[in-house]
Short mmCIF file of C-alpha atoms in Angstrom, two decimals:
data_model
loop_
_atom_site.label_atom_id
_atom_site.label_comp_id
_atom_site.label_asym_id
_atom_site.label_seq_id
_atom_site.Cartn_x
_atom_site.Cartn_y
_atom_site.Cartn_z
CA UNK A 259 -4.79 -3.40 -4.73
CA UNK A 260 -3.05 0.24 -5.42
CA UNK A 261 0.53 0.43 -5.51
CA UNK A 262 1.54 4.66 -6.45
CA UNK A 263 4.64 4.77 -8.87
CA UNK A 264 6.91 8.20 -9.16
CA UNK A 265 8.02 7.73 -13.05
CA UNK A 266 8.27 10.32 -14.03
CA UNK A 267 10.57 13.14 -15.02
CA UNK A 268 10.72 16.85 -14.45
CA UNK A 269 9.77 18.45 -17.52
CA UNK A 270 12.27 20.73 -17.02
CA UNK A 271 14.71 17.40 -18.42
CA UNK A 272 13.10 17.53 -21.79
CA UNK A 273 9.26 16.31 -21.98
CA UNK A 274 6.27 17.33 -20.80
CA UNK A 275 4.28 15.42 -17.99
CA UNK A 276 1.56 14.48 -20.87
CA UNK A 277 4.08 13.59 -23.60
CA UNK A 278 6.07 11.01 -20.61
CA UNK A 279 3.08 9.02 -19.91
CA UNK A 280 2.54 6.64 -22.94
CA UNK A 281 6.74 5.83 -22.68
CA UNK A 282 6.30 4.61 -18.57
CA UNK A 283 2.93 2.44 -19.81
CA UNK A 284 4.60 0.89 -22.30
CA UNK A 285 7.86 0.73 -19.56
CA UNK A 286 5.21 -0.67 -17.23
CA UNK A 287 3.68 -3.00 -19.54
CA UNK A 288 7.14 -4.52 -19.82
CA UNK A 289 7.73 -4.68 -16.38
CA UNK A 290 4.63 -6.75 -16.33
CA UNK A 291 4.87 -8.93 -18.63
CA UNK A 292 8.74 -10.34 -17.48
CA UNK A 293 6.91 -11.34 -14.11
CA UNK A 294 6.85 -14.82 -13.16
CA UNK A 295 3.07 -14.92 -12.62
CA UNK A 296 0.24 -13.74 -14.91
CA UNK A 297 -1.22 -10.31 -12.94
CA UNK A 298 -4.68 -8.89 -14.43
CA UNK A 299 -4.17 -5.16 -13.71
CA UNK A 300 -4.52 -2.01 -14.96
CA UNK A 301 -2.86 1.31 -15.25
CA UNK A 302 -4.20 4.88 -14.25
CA UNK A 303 -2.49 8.42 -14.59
CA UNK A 304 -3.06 10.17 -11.48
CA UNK A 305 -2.20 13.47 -10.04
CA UNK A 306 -1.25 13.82 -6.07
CA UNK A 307 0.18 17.17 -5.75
CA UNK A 308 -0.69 19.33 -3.35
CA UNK A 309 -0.85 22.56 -4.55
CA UNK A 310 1.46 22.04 -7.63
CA UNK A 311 0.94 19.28 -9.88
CA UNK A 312 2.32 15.76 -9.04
CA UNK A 313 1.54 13.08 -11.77
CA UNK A 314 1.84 9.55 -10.72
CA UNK A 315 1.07 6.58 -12.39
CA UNK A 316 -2.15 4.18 -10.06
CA UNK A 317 -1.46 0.69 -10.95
CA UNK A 318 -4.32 -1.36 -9.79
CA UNK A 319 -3.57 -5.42 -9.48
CA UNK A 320 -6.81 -7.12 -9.84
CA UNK A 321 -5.36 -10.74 -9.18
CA UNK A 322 -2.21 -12.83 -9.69
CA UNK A 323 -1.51 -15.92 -10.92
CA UNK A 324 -5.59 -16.32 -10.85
CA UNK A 325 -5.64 -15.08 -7.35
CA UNK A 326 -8.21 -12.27 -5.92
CA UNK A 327 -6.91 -10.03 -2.98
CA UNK A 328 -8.96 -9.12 0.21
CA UNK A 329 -9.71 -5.93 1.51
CA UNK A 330 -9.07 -4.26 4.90
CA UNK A 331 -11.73 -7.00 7.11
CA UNK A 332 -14.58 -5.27 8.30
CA UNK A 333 -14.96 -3.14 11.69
CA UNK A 334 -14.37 -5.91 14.68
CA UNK A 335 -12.85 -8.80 12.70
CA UNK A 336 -10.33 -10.93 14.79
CA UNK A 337 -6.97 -9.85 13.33
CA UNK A 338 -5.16 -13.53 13.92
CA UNK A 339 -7.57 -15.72 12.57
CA UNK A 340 -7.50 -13.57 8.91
CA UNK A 341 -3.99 -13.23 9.01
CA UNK A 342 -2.45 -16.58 8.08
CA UNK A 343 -4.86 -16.62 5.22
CA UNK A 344 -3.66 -12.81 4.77
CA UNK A 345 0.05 -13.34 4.72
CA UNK A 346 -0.40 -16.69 2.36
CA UNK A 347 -2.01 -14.64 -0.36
CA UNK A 348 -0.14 -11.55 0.25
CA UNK A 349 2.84 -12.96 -0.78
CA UNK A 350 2.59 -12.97 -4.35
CA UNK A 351 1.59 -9.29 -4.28
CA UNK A 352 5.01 -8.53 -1.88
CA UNK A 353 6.80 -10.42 -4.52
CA UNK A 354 5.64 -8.40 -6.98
CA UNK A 355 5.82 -5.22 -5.23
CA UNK A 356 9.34 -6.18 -4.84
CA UNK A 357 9.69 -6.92 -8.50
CA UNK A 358 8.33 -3.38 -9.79
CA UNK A 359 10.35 -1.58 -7.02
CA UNK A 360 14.10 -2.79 -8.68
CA UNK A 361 12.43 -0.68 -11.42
CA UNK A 362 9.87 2.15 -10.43
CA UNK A 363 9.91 3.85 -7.15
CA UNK A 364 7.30 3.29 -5.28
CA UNK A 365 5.25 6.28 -3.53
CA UNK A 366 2.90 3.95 -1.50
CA UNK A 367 1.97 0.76 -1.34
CA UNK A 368 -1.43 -1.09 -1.29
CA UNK A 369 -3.70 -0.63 1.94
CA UNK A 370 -3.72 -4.45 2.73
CA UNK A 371 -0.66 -4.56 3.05
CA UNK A 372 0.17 -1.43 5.14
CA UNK A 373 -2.84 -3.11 6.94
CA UNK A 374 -1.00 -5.99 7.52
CA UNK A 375 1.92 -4.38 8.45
CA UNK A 376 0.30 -2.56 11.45
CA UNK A 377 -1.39 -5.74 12.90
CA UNK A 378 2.11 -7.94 12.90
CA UNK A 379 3.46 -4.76 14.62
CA UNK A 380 0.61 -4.95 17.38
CA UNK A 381 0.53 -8.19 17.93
CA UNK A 382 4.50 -8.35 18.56
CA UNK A 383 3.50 -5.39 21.16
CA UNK A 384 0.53 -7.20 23.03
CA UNK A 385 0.81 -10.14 25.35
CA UNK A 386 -2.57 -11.39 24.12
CA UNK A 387 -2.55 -13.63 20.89
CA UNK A 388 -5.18 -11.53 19.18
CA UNK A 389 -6.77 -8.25 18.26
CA UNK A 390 -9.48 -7.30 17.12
CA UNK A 391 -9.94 -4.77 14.05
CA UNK A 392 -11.34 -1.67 14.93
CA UNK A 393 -11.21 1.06 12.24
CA UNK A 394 -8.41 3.10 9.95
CA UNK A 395 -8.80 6.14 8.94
CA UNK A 396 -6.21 8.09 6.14
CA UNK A 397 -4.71 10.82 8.47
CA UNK A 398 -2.62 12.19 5.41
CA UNK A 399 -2.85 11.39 1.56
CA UNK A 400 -0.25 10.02 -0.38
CA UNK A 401 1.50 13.37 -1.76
CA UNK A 402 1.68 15.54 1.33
CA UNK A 403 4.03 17.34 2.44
CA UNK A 404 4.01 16.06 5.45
CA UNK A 405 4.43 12.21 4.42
CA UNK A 406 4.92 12.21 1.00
CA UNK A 407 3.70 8.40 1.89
CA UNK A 408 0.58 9.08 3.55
CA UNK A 409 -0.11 8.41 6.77
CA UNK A 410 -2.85 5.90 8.29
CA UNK A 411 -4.34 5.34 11.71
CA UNK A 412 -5.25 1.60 12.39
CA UNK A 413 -7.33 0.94 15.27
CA UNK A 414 -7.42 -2.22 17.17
CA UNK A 415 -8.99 -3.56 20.93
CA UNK A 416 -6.68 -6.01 22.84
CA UNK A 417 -7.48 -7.39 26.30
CA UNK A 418 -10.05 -4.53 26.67
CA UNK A 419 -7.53 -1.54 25.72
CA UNK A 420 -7.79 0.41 22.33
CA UNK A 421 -3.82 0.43 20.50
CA UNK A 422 -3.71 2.88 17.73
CA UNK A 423 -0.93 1.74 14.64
CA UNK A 424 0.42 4.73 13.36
CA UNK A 425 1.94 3.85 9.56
CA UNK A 426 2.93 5.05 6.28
CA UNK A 427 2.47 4.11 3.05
CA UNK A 428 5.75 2.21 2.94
CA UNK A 429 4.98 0.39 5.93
CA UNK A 430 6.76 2.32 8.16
CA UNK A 431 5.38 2.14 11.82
CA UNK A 432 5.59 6.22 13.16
CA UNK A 433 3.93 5.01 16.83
CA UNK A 434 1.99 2.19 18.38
CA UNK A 435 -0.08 3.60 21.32
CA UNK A 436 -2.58 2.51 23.79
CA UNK A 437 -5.27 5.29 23.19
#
C-alpha cells in the first residue's frame, strides 16, 4: 500500500529539496517507530510535479502487525463478499494513516482504500445488497492540477446497470453515476 506525503519545504525557506530529504526519513522513521504496531515498510523519494518539480516522499507499507494487504480484487469480483474481510484488515492501515496524518500531510492515500471507499458509497446508493467489480482506471495522477489528489474511476454492475464511483485520492466521492 502507497500513502503520498507533502514534507517538504520550499527551498526558498532555507534548504534545498535534496539536502531536506534525509531530515523527513529520519522524521519518518520516528513516526514509525512510536506506532503501536510493528509496520514493515519502506520509504521512496518521488517527484509528482507537473511541469515544475514536486518532490514527495512514497511510503510503501508492506504489512502491519504481521499482516499482508490485498489489492484492488480482480475484474468481476462480488464487492460484498470481499468487503467484510476488506474493512477487518483495513483497519490497521486507517489507523495508521490516521497516525502519520497528525504529523505529515497526506497527498493521497493507498488505492485499497480509495477502493473501498467507492464501493461503501455504491452500495449505500443501490437497493441491491451487492456489486460486482468492474474496472478503475486513474483519470488524473496524484499532482495535477486539476486534483492535486488524483482522481479515479471505479466501475461496478448492480442489478444489470453499470454505476461509475468517481473519487479522489483522499476519498472524496466527486459523482456516483449510472453510466
Amino acid at each position: 500500500m502507497k500513502i503520498i506525503l507533502n514534507s517538504y519545504h520550499d527551498p526558498d525557506k532555507g534548504m534545498d529539496w535534496n539536502e531536506q530529504t534525509p531530515i523527513i526519513e529520519r522524521r519518518i522513521v520516528g513516526i514509525m517507530e512510536e506506532f503501536s504496531e510493528s509496520v514493515d515498510y519502506s520509504i521512496q523519494e518521488t517527484n509528482f510535479g507537473v511541469g515544475a518539480d514536486w518532490p514527495t516522499i512514497a511510503l510503501d507499507v508492506a504489512t502491519i502487525a504481521g499482516v499482508g494487504f490485498f489489492a484492488v480484487p480482480e475484474a468481476h469480483k462480488r464487492v460484498r463478499e470481499a468487503l467484510e474481510e476488506w474493512q477487518l484488515i483495513s483497519a490497521n492501515i486507517k489507523k495508521l494513516i490516521d497516525w502519520i496524518g497528525g504529523k505529515e500531510s497526506i497527498v493521497a492515500q493507498p488505492i485499497e482504500l480509495i477502493f473501498i471507499a467507492a464501493s461503501e458509497a455504491l452500495l449505500s446508493l443501490v437497493k441491491n445488497d451487492d456489486a460486482v467489480f468492474l474496472k478503475y482506471e486513474e483519470i488524473l495522477p496524484a499532482g495535477s492540477h486539476e486534483e492535486i489528489s488524483g482522481l479515479y474511476d471505479f466501475r461496478f454492475e448492480s442489478e444489470g446497470n453499470e454505476w461509475k464511483v468517481l473519487i479522489n485520492g483522499q476519498k472524496d466521492i466527486k459523482a456516483i453515476a449510472k453510466v
